[in-house]
Amino acid sequence: MESEEHVSLQTPSLNDKRQPTDPSAKGTETAVLESAFDKSEPPSQQRVHSVSISMTPSPIKGILFNPESIFNNGILDSSSAATSSSILPEAAQFHSHALPKSSAFEDQAIQIGHFPYQPSIESSKDKRFDNFKTWSGKLERQISLVSLLKGKAQRKSDQLENAFVQTTDQVDPLPADRYFDALEGPELDTLKASEEILLPEDKQWPFLLRYPISSFSICLGVSSQAILWKTLPTSASTKFLHLSIKPNLVLWCISVALLVVLACIYLLKIIFYFEAVRREYFHPIRINFFFAPFIALLFLALGVPPSICNNLHPALWYILMTPILSLELKIYGQWMSGGQRRLSKVANPVNHLSIVGNFVGALLGASMGLKEGPIFFFAVGLAHYMVLFVTLYQRLPTNESVIPKDLHPVFFLFVAAPSVASMAWARIQGSFDYGSRIGYFIAMFLYLSLAVRVNFFRGFKFSLAWWAYTFPMTGAATATIRYSNEVTNVATQALAVALSLIATLTVMALFIVTLLHAFVLQDLFPNDIPIAISDRNPNKPHRKWYQSKHGNPSDKDIDKSSKSATGSEKRDLEI
């Protein structure tokens, strides 16, 4: 009767330093089974296993155990064991090895989407910026996750799916009411205390993400100076100054170079971070700055030096006015149609940019000899300017009642529209008649009412909003020169020279300070918070999660309301 021998095998712990005293089969069996248990169990769930094997004393003691080939459904396969004994090495040594990291760390890594202990992933790179890229890298993240979690995809599929859903649903276009819920301030550029953003607040973002569309206001200030210094030497009322036309050429060249550089930078933002551009476009206030590059092109056409071109082709006017008309159809339509983007809700001094484009276009068209087109844009601008002027004066309860000091310079945009409108009507009529003078006097009164409020423009730090001083002041100075041509006396001539000098010094000072903050202090472009707000209010519960967990019949009403809200948001985005 064959005797049976029971062998008990246990896996070693992490600090087990045992070395087998002899290369016996028993040591080999223990090493192989320990390796097998390490592969079959996750590190965080390892425990001591006890295996009892019934076998004869003599023939089996040299067998190399392979759990996959020797055991068949928990029963020893004698044929596989015999085969394994033929390839047994002469001497096998036991090598203890450190256990891999616990799977608890892997679970946490999957939930947050980072794997800092993997050498193939840059731990210093924040993946949250990828959500705003044109090619967001979602495919790359999926490939890397699959490669890192190969062999565990089935067990972690739910976590991965939730992680990818979380990253993809945070970059959808936002409705206007979401901007009003998450942001505050007259320009909706300050995050509310109860809100969170999608990008890190404690580090500096990539430059293109921090580069705003409002940077084109610099082009407006410099290019308007080119118009001023073209008007000063060529006007009859300022001939006594004996000024040269060369400053006009220099300023015009600087304006062209500046516009090209800023446009190329923003074009790179469109190429690499299109989601950020789209969020700026849907922003109720930021959308007005999309007029700025096209208005700057109109300024360059008006201020072109005589040495370069005397008569521009009228086709240029149609090309430049097409994008302005397209933007006006969108914005003015939103003002009339109501909803979250109605004028009483979004009224801001920055809205004057959408008005000024009409008057500058009318001025350029009339200078080229056109009639109907300039009158059309002048009429559209005049109608909407009166509505905007009254709305801003009323300061409805839906608007911010107090504008922060940092944004006080934008009040000078009140001066821009009437001063440019007076010159446009004078060019259409052929003289600075009573209609032109009405617009000019309105501009002068607004200019004077702001100039006497010295304390209103002190005590705030520099920002791009300061450039709101420039082209309204330059426009008022240019309109004064045109008025002094009609009413020539010492008072009008002195006023024209004084306003021109103030506008020129202001632009020069701002240009120097801007270069200082851009290249020396490097704080000109802080993190652009408004583009990084999340698409849901953190204070509101996630209705879909609640319904999937509880499934209460009363949630049907919630589902209906959410569908109606979603439908209104979609309509708001489409308008």
Coordinates of N, CA, C and O in Angstrom, one line a residue, residues 183-352:
L183 N -19.6 83.6 -13.2 CA -18.7 84.7 -13.2 C -19.5 86.0 -12.7 O -20.7 86.0 -12.7
E184 N -18.7 86.9 -12.3 CA -19.3 88.2 -11.8 C -18.4 89.4 -12.3 O -17.4 89.1 -12.9
G185 N -18.9 90.6 -12.1 CA -18.2 91.7 -12.6 C -18.8 92.2 -13.9 O -19.5 91.5 -14.6
P186 N -18.6 93.5 -14.2 CA -19.2 94.0 -15.4 C -18.8 93.4 -16.7 O -19.5 93.4 -17.7
E187 N -17.6 92.8 -16.7 CA -17.1 92.1 -17.9 C -17.1 90.6 -17.8 O -16.6 89.9 -18.6
L188 N -17.8 90.1 -16.7 CA -17.9 88.7 -16.4 C -16.5 88.0 -16.5 O -16.3 87.1 -17.2
D189 N -15.6 88.5 -15.7 CA -14.2 88.0 -15.8 C -13.7 87.6 -14.4 O -12.5 87.3 -14.3
T190 N -14.6 87.6 -13.4 CA -14.2 87.2 -12.0 C -15.0 86.0 -11.6 O -16.2 86.0 -11.7
L191 N -14.3 85.0 -11.1 CA -14.9 83.7 -10.7 C -15.6 83.9 -9.4 O -15.0 84.4 -8.4
K192 N -16.8 83.4 -9.3 CA -17.5 83.5 -8.0 C -16.9 82.5 -7.0 O -16.3 81.5 -7.4
A193 N -17.0 82.8 -5.7 CA -16.4 81.9 -4.7 C -16.9 80.5 -4.7 O -16.2 79.6 -4.3
S194 N -18.1 80.3 -5.1 CA -18.7 78.9 -5.1 C -18.4 78.1 -6.3 O -18.9 77.0 -6.4
E195 N -17.7 78.7 -7.2 CA -17.5 78.0 -8.5 C -16.1 77.4 -8.6 O -15.2 77.8 -7.8
E196 N -15.9 76.5 -9.5 CA -14.6 75.9 -9.7 C -14.3 76.0 -11.2 O -15.2 76.1 -12.1
I197 N -13.0 75.9 -11.6 CA -12.6 76.0 -13.0 C -12.0 74.7 -13.3 O -11.6 73.9 -12.5
L198 N -11.9 74.4 -14.6 CA -11.3 73.2 -15.1 C -9.8 73.1 -15.2 O -9.2 72.1 -15.3
L199 N -9.2 74.3 -15.1 CA -7.7 74.4 -15.1 C -7.1 74.8 -13.8 O -7.8 75.4 -13.0
P200 N -5.9 74.4 -13.5 CA -5.3 74.7 -12.2 C -5.1 76.2 -12.0 O -4.7 76.9 -12.8
E201 N -5.5 76.6 -10.8 CA -5.4 78.0 -10.4 C -4.0 78.4 -9.8 O -3.6 79.5 -9.7
D202 N -3.3 77.3 -9.4 CA -2.0 77.6 -8.7 C -0.8 77.5 -9.6 O 0.3 77.6 -9.1
K203 N -1.0 77.5 -10.9 CA 0.1 77.5 -11.8 C -0.2 78.3 -13.0 O -1.4 78.6 -13.3
Q204 N 0.8 78.8 -13.7 CA 0.6 79.6 -14.9 C 0.3 78.7 -16.1 O 0.9 77.7 -16.3
W205 N -0.8 79.1 -16.8 CA -1.2 78.4 -18.0 C -0.3 78.6 -19.2 O 0.5 79.6 -19.2
P206 N -0.4 77.8 -20.2 CA 0.3 78.1 -21.4 C 0.0 79.4 -22.0 O -1.2 80.0 -21.8
F207 N 0.9 80.1 -22.7 CA 0.8 81.4 -23.1 C -0.5 81.6 -24.0 O -1.2 82.6 -23.9
L208 N -0.7 80.7 -24.9 CA -1.8 80.8 -25.9 C -3.1 80.8 -25.1 O -4.1 81.4 -25.6
L209 N -3.2 80.0 -24.0 CA -4.5 80.0 -23.3 C -4.7 81.3 -22.5 O -5.8 81.7 -22.2
R210 N -3.6 82.0 -22.2 CA -3.7 83.3 -21.5 C -3.9 84.5 -22.4 O -4.0 85.6 -21.9
Y211 N -3.7 84.3 -23.7 CA -3.7 85.4 -24.7 C -5.2 85.7 -25.1 O -5.8 84.9 -25.8
P212 N -5.8 86.8 -24.7 CA -7.2 87.1 -24.9 C -7.4 87.8 -26.2 O -6.5 88.4 -26.8
I213 N -8.6 87.8 -26.7 CA -9.0 88.5 -27.9 C -9.0 90.0 -27.7 O -8.8 90.8 -28.6
S214 N -9.0 90.4 -26.4 CA -9.0 91.9 -26.1 C -7.6 92.5 -26.4 O -7.5 93.7 -26.3
S215 N -6.6 91.7 -26.7 CA -5.3 92.2 -27.0 C -5.3 93.1 -28.3 O -4.5 93.9 -28.5
F216 N -6.3 92.9 -29.1 CA -6.4 93.7 -30.4 C -6.8 95.1 -30.1 O -6.7 96.0 -31.0
S217 N -7.1 95.4 -28.8 CA -7.4 96.8 -28.5 C -6.1 97.7 -28.6 O -6.2 98.9 -28.8
I218 N -4.9 97.0 -28.5 CA -3.7 97.7 -28.7 C -3.6 98.2 -30.2 O -3.1 99.3 -30.4
C219 N -4.0 97.4 -31.1 CA -4.0 97.8 -32.5 C -4.9 99.0 -32.8 O -4.5 99.8 -33.6
L220 N -6.0 99.0 -32.1 CA -6.9 100.1 -32.3 C -6.3 101.5 -31.9 O -6.4 102.5 -32.6
G221 N -5.5 101.4 -30.7 CA -4.9 102.7 -30.3 C -3.8 103.2 -31.2 O -3.7 104.4 -31.5
V222 N -2.9 102.2 -31.6 CA -1.8 102.7 -32.5 C -2.3 103.0 -33.9 O -1.8 104.0 -34.4
S223 N -3.2 102.3 -34.5 CA -3.6 102.6 -35.8 C -4.4 103.9 -35.9 O -4.4 104.6 -36.9
S224 N -5.2 104.2 -34.8 CA -5.9 105.4 -34.8 C -4.9 106.6 -34.8 O -5.2 107.7 -35.3
Q225 N -3.7 106.4 -34.2 CA -2.7 107.5 -34.2 C -2.2 107.8 -35.6 O -1.9 108.9 -35.9
A226 N -2.2 106.7 -36.4 CA -1.7 106.9 -37.8 C -2.7 107.8 -38.5 O -2.3 108.7 -39.3
I227 N -4.0 107.7 -38.2 CA -5.0 108.6 -38.8 C -4.8 110.0 -38.3 O -4.9 111.0 -39.1
L228 N -4.6 110.2 -37.0 CA -4.4 111.5 -36.4 C -3.2 112.2 -37.1 O -3.4 113.4 -37.5
W229 N -2.1 111.5 -37.2 CA -0.9 112.2 -37.8 C -1.0 112.2 -39.3 O -0.1 112.8 -39.9
K230 N -2.0 111.7 -39.9 CA -2.2 112.0 -41.3 C -3.1 113.2 -41.5 O -3.0 114.0 -42.4
T231 N -4.0 113.4 -40.5 CA -4.9 114.6 -40.5 C -4.2 115.9 -40.1 O -4.5 116.9 -40.7
L232 N -3.3 115.8 -39.1 CA -2.7 117.0 -38.6 C -1.9 117.8 -39.7 O -2.1 119.0 -39.9
P233 N -1.0 117.1 -40.5 CA -0.2 117.9 -41.4 C -1.0 118.3 -42.7 O -0.6 119.2 -43.4
T234 N -2.2 117.7 -42.9 CA -2.9 117.9 -44.2 C -4.1 118.8 -44.0 O -4.8 119.2 -44.9
S235 N -4.5 119.2 -42.7 CA -5.7 120.0 -42.5 C -5.3 121.5 -42.5 O -4.2 121.9 -42.1
A236 N -6.3 122.3 -43.0 CA -6.0 123.7 -43.2 C -5.9 124.4 -41.8 O -5.1 125.3 -41.7
S237 N -6.6 124.0 -40.8 CA -6.6 124.6 -39.5 C -5.3 124.4 -38.7 O -5.1 125.1 -37.7
T238 N -4.6 123.3 -39.1 CA -3.3 123.0 -38.4 C -2.1 123.2 -39.2 O -1.0 122.7 -38.9
K239 N -2.2 123.9 -40.3 CA -1.1 124.2 -41.2 C 0.0 125.0 -40.5 O 1.2 124.9 -40.8
F240 N -0.4 125.8 -39.5 CA 0.5 126.7 -38.8 C 1.5 125.9 -38.0 O 2.6 126.4 -37.6
L241 N 1.3 124.6 -37.7 CA 2.2 123.8 -37.0 C 3.4 123.3 -37.8 O 4.4 122.9 -37.2
H242 N 3.2 123.3 -39.1 CA 4.3 122.9 -40.1 C 4.8 121.5 -39.7 O 6.0 121.2 -39.6
L243 N 3.9 120.6 -39.6 CA 4.2 119.2 -39.2 C 4.5 118.4 -40.5 O 4.0 118.6 -41.5
S244 N 5.4 117.4 -40.3 CA 5.7 116.5 -41.4 C 4.8 115.3 -41.4 O 4.1 114.9 -40.4
I245 N 4.7 114.7 -42.6 CA 3.9 113.5 -42.8 C 4.6 112.2 -42.4 O 4.0 111.1 -42.3
K246 N 5.9 112.3 -42.1 CA 6.7 111.1 -41.8 C 6.2 110.4 -40.5 O 6.2 109.1 -40.5
P247 N 5.7 111.0 -39.4 CA 5.2 110.3 -38.3 C 4.0 109.4 -38.7 O 3.8 108.3 -38.2
N248 N 3.2 109.8 -39.7 CA 2.1 109.0 -40.2 C 2.7 107.7 -40.8 O 2.1 106.6 -40.5
L249 N 3.7 107.8 -41.6 CA 4.3 106.6 -42.2 C 4.9 105.7 -41.1 O 4.7 104.4 -41.2
V250 N 5.6 106.2 -40.1 CA 6.2 105.4 -39.1 C 5.1 104.7 -38.3 O 5.1 103.5 -38.0
L251 N 4.1 105.5 -37.9 CA 3.0 104.9 -37.1 C 2.2 103.8 -37.8 O 1.8 102.8 -37.3
W252 N 2.0 104.1 -39.1 CA 1.3 103.2 -40.0 C 2.0 101.9 -40.1 O 1.4 100.8 -40.0
C253 N 3.3 101.9 -40.3 CA 4.2 100.7 -40.4 C 4.2 99.9 -39.1 O 4.1 98.7 -39.0
I254 N 4.3 100.7 -38.0 CA 4.2 100.0 -36.6 C 2.9 99.3 -36.4 O 2.8 98.2 -35.9
S255 N 1.8 100.0 -36.9 CA 0.5 99.4 -36.7 C 0.3 98.2 -37.5 O -0.3 97.2 -37.0
V256 N 0.8 98.2 -38.7 CA 0.7 97.0 -39.6 C 1.5 95.8 -39.0 O 1.0 94.7 -38.9
A257 N 2.8 96.1 -38.5 CA 3.6 95.1 -37.9 C 2.9 94.5 -36.6 O 2.9 93.3 -36.4
L258 N 2.4 95.4 -35.8 CA 1.7 95.0 -34.6 C 0.5 94.2 -34.8 O 0.3 93.1 -34.2
L259 N -0.3 94.6 -35.8 CA -1.5 93.8 -36.1 C -1.1 92.4 -36.7 O -1.8 91.4 -36.4
V260 N -0.1 92.3 -37.5 CA 0.3 91.0 -38.0 C 0.8 90.1 -36.9 O 0.4 88.9 -36.9
V261 N 1.6 90.7 -36.0 CA 2.1 89.8 -34.9 C 0.9 89.3 -34.0 O 0.9 88.1 -33.7
L262 N 0.1 90.2 -33.6 CA -1.0 89.9 -32.7 C -2.0 88.9 -33.4 O -2.5 87.9 -32.8
A263 N -2.2 89.1 -34.7 CA -3.1 88.2 -35.5 C -2.5 86.8 -35.6 O -3.2 85.8 -35.5
C264 N -1.2 86.8 -35.8 CA -0.5 85.5 -35.9 C -0.6 84.7 -34.6 O -0.8 83.5 -34.6
I265 N -0.4 85.4 -33.5 CA -0.5 84.8 -32.2 C -1.9 84.2 -32.0 O -2.0 83.1 -31.5
Y266 N -2.9 85.0 -32.3 CA -4.2 84.5 -32.1 C -4.6 83.4 -33.0 O -5.4 82.5 -32.7
L267 N -4.0 83.5 -34.2 CA -4.2 82.4 -35.2 C -3.7 81.1 -34.6 O -4.3 80.0 -34.8
L268 N -2.5 81.1 -34.0 CA -1.9 80.0 -33.3 C -2.9 79.5 -32.2 O -3.0 78.2 -32.0
K269 N -3.5 80.4 -31.5 CA -4.4 80.0 -30.5 C -5.6 79.2 -31.1 O -6.1 78.3 -30.6
I270 N -6.1 79.7 -32.3 CA -7.2 79.1 -32.9 C -6.8 77.7 -33.4 O -7.6 76.7 -33.3
I271 N -5.6 77.5 -33.8 CA -5.1 76.2 -34.3 C -4.9 75.2 -33.2 O -5.3 74.1 -33.3
F272 N -4.3 75.7 -32.1 CA -3.9 74.7 -31.0 C -4.9 74.7 -29.9 O -5.0 73.7 -29.2
Y273 N -5.6 75.8 -29.6 CA -6.6 75.8 -28.5 C -7.9 76.3 -29.0 O -8.4 77.4 -28.5
F274 N -8.5 75.6 -29.9 CA -9.8 76.1 -30.5 C -10.9 76.2 -29.5 O -11.8 77.0 -29.5
E275 N -10.9 75.3 -28.5 CA -11.9 75.3 -27.5 C -11.9 76.6 -26.7 O -13.0 77.1 -26.3
A276 N -10.7 77.1 -26.4 CA -10.6 78.4 -25.7 C -11.2 79.5 -26.5 O -11.8 80.4 -26.0
V277 N -10.9 79.5 -27.8 CA -11.4 80.5 -28.7 C -12.9 80.5 -28.8 O -13.6 81.5 -28.8
R278 N -13.4 79.2 -28.8 CA -14.9 79.1 -28.9 C -15.6 79.6 -27.6 O -16.6 80.2 -27.7
R279 N -14.9 79.4 -26.5 CA -15.5 79.9 -25.3 C -15.5 81.4 -25.2 O -16.4 82.0 -24.6
E280 N -14.4 82.0 -25.8 CA -14.4 83.5 -25.8 C -15.5 84.0 -26.8 O -16.1 85.0 -26.5
Y281 N -15.8 83.3 -27.8 CA -16.8 83.7 -28.8 C -18.2 83.6 -28.2 O -19.0 84.5 -28.4
F282 N -18.4 82.6 -27.3 CA -19.7 82.5 -26.7 C -19.9 83.3 -25.4 O -21.0 83.4 -24.9
H283 N -18.8 83.9 -25.0 CA -18.8 84.8 -23.8 C -19.7 86.0 -24.2 O -19.4 86.7 -25.2
P284 N -20.6 86.4 -23.3 CA -21.5 87.5 -23.7 C -20.8 88.9 -23.9 O -21.3 89.7 -24.6
I285 N -19.7 89.1 -23.2 CA -19.0 90.3 -23.3 C -17.8 90.2 -24.2 O -17.5 91.1 -25.1
R286 N -17.1 89.1 -24.2 CA -15.9 89.0 -25.0 C -16.1 89.0 -26.5 O -15.3 89.3 -27.3
I287 N -17.3 88.6 -26.9 CA -17.6 88.5 -28.3 C -17.5 89.9 -29.0 O -17.2 90.0 -30.2
N288 N -17.7 91.0 -28.2 CA -17.5 92.3 -28.8 C -16.1 92.6 -29.3 O -15.9 93.4 -30.2
F289 N -15.1 92.0 -28.6 CA -13.7 92.2 -29.0 C -13.4 91.6 -30.4 O -12.3 91.8 -30.9
F290 N -14.3 90.7 -30.9 CA -14.0 90.1 -32.2 C -14.2 91.1 -33.3 O -13.8 90.9 -34.4
F291 N -14.8 92.3 -33.0 CA -14.8 93.4 -33.9 C -13.5 94.1 -34.0 O -13.2 94.8 -35.0
A292 N -12.6 94.0 -33.0 CA -11.4 94.8 -32.9 C -10.5 94.6 -34.1 O -10.0 95.6 -34.6
P293 N -10.1 93.4 -34.5 CA -9.2 93.3 -35.6 C -9.7 93.8 -36.9 O -8.9 94.4 -37.7
F294 N -11.0 93.8 -37.1 CA -11.5 94.3 -38.4 C -11.6 95.8 -38.3 O -11.4 96.5 -39.4
I295 N -11.9 96.4 -37.2 CA -11.9 97.8 -37.0 C -10.5 98.4 -37.2 O -10.3 99.4 -37.8
A296 N -9.5 97.6 -36.7 CA -8.1 98.0 -36.9 C -7.7 98.0 -38.4 O -7.0 98.9 -38.8
L297 N -8.2 97.1 -39.1 CA -8.0 97.1 -40.6 C -8.6 98.3 -41.2 O -8.0 98.9 -42.1
L298 N -9.8 98.7 -40.8 CA -10.4 99.9 -41.3 C -9.6 101.1 -41.0 O -9.5 102.0 -41.8
F299 N -9.1 101.2 -39.7 CA -8.2 102.3 -39.4 C -6.9 102.4 -40.2 O -6.5 103.4 -40.6
L300 N -6.4 101.2 -40.5 CA -5.2 101.2 -41.4 C -5.5 101.7 -42.8 O -4.7 102.3 -43.5
A301 N -6.7 101.3 -43.3 CA -7.1 101.8 -44.6 C -7.3 103.3 -44.6 O -7.0 104.0 -45.6
L302 N -7.9 103.9 -43.5 CA -8.1 105.3 -43.4 C -6.7 106.0 -43.2 O -6.6 107.2 -43.7
G303 N -5.8 105.4 -42.5 CA -4.5 106.1 -42.3 C -3.4 105.8 -43.2 O -2.3 106.1 -42.8
V304 N -3.7 105.1 -44.3 CA -2.6 104.7 -45.2 C -1.8 106.0 -45.7 O -2.5 107.0 -46.1
P305 N -0.5 106.0 -45.6 CA 0.2 107.2 -46.0 C 0.0 107.5 -47.5 O -0.1 106.6 -48.3
P306 N 0.0 108.8 -47.9 CA -0.1 109.2 -49.3 C 1.1 108.6 -50.1 O 0.9 108.4 -51.3
S307 N 2.2 108.4 -49.5 CA 3.3 107.9 -50.3 C 3.2 106.4 -50.7 O 3.8 105.9 -51.6
I308 N 2.3 105.7 -50.0 CA 2.0 104.3 -50.3 C 0.8 104.2 -51.3 O 0.9 103.5 -52.3
C309 N -0.3 104.9 -51.0 CA -1.5 104.8 -51.8 C -2.3 106.0 -51.5 O -2.5 106.4 -50.4
N310 N -2.8 106.6 -52.6 CA -3.7 107.7 -52.5 C -5.2 107.4 -52.6 O -6.0 107.9 -51.9
N311 N -5.5 106.4 -53.5 CA -6.9 106.0 -53.7 C -6.9 104.5 -53.6 O -6.3 103.7 -54.3
L312 N -7.7 104.0 -52.6 CA -7.9 102.6 -52.4 C -9.1 102.1 -53.3 O -10.0 102.9 -53.5
H313 N -9.0 100.9 -53.7 CA -10.1 100.3 -54.5 C -11.3 100.1 -53.7 O -11.2 99.6 -52.6
P314 N -12.5 100.4 -54.2 CA -13.7 100.2 -53.4 C -14.0 98.8 -53.0 O -14.7 98.5 -52.0
A315 N -13.4 97.8 -53.8 CA -13.6 96.4 -53.4 C -13.1 96.1 -52.0 O -13.6 95.2 -51.3
L316 N -12.1 96.8 -51.6 CA -11.5 96.6 -50.3 C -12.5 96.9 -49.2 O -12.6 96.2 -48.2
W317 N -13.4 97.9 -49.4 CA -14.4 98.2 -48.4 C -15.4 97.1 -48.2 O -15.7 96.7 -47.1
Y318 N -15.8 96.5 -49.3 CA -16.8 95.4 -49.2 C -16.1 94.2 -48.5 O -16.8 93.4 -47.8
I319 N -14.8 93.9 -48.8 CA -14.2 92.8 -48.1 C -14.1 93.0 -46.6 O -14.3 92.1 -45.8
L320 N -13.7 94.3 -46.2 CA -13.6 94.5 -44.8 C -14.9 94.6 -44.1 O -14.9 94.3 -42.8
M321 N -15.9 95.0 -44.7 CA -17.2 95.2 -44.0 C -18.0 93.9 -43.9 O -19.0 93.8 -43.1
T322 N -17.6 92.9 -44.7 CA -18.4 91.6 -44.7 C -18.3 90.9 -43.3 O -19.4 90.5 -42.8
P323 N -17.1 90.7 -42.7 CA -17.1 90.1 -41.4 C -17.8 91.0 -40.3 O -18.4 90.4 -39.4
I324 N -17.7 92.3 -40.4 CA -18.4 93.1 -39.5 C -19.9 93.0 -39.6 O -20.6 92.9 -38.5
L325 N -20.4 92.9 -40.8 CA -21.9 92.7 -41.0 C -22.3 91.4 -40.4 O -23.4 91.2 -39.8
S326 N -21.5 90.3 -40.6 CA -21.8 89.0 -40.1 C -21.9 89.0 -38.5 O -22.8 88.4 -38.0
L327 N -20.9 89.6 -37.9 CA -21.0 89.7 -36.5 C -22.1 90.5 -35.9 O -22.8 90.2 -34.9
E328 N -22.5 91.6 -36.7 CA -23.6 92.4 -36.2 C -24.9 91.7 -36.3 O -25.8 91.8 -35.5
L329 N -25.1 90.9 -37.4 CA -26.3 90.1 -37.5 C -26.5 89.2 -36.3 O -27.6 88.9 -35.9
K330 N -25.4 88.6 -35.8 CA -25.5 87.7 -34.7 C -25.8 88.5 -33.4 O -26.7 88.1 -32.7
I331 N -25.0 89.5 -33.2 CA -25.1 90.2 -31.9 C -26.4 91.0 -31.8 O -27.1 90.9 -30.8
Y332 N -26.7 91.8 -32.8 CA -27.9 92.6 -32.7 C -29.1 91.7 -32.7 O -30.2 92.0 -32.1
G333 N -29.1 90.6 -33.4 CA -30.2 89.6 -33.3 C -30.4 89.1 -31.9 O -31.5 88.9 -31.4
Q334 N -29.3 88.9 -31.2 CA -29.4 88.4 -29.8 C -30.0 89.5 -28.9 O -30.7 89.2 -28.0
W335 N -29.6 90.8 -29.2 CA -30.1 91.9 -28.4 C -31.7 91.9 -28.5 O -32.4 92.2 -27.5
M336 N -32.2 91.7 -29.7 CA -33.6 91.8 -29.9 C -34.4 90.6 -29.5 O -35.5 90.7 -29.0
S337 N -33.8 89.4 -29.7 CA -34.5 88.1 -29.5 C -34.8 87.8 -28.0 O -35.6 86.9 -27.7
G338 N -34.1 88.5 -27.1 CA -34.3 88.2 -25.7 C -33.4 87.1 -25.2 O -32.4 86.8 -25.8
G339 N -33.8 86.4 -24.2 CA -33.0 85.3 -23.6 C -31.9 85.9 -22.7 O -31.9 87.1 -22.3
Q340 N -30.9 85.1 -22.5 CA -29.9 85.5 -21.6 C -28.9 86.5 -22.2 O -28.1 87.1 -21.6
R341 N -29.0 86.6 -23.6 CA -28.1 87.5 -24.3 C -28.8 88.8 -24.7 O -28.3 89.5 -25.6
R342 N -29.9 89.1 -24.1 CA -30.6 90.4 -24.5 C -29.8 91.5 -24.0 O -28.9 91.4 -23.1
L343 N -30.0 92.7 -24.6 CA -29.2 93.9 -24.4 C -29.3 94.3 -22.9 O -28.3 94.7 -22.3
S344 N -30.4 94.2 -22.3 CA -30.6 94.7 -20.9 C -29.8 93.8 -20.0 O -29.5 94.2 -18.8
K345 N -29.4 92.6 -20.4 CA -28.6 91.7 -19.6 C -27.1 91.8 -19.8 O -26.4 91.7 -18.9
V346 N -26.7 92.1 -21.1 CA -25.3 92.1 -21.4 C -24.8 93.5 -21.7 O -23.6 93.6 -22.1
A347 N -25.6 94.5 -21.4 CA -25.1 95.9 -21.7 C -23.9 96.2 -21.0 O -23.8 96.0 -19.8
N348 N -22.9 96.7 -21.7 CA -21.6 97.1 -21.2 C -20.9 98.1 -22.0 O -21.2 98.1 -23.3
P349 N -20.1 99.0 -21.5 CA -19.4 99.9 -22.4 C -18.6 99.3 -23.6 O -18.4 99.9 -24.6
V350 N -18.2 98.0 -23.4 CA -17.5 97.3 -24.4 C -18.4 97.1 -25.7 O -17.9 96.9 -26.8
N351 N -19.7 97.1 -25.5 CA -20.6 97.0 -26.6 C -20.5 98.1 -27.6 O -20.9 97.9 -28.8
H352 N -19.8 99.2 -27.3 CA -19.6 100.3 -28.2 C -18.7 99.8 -29.4 O -18.8 100.4 -30.5

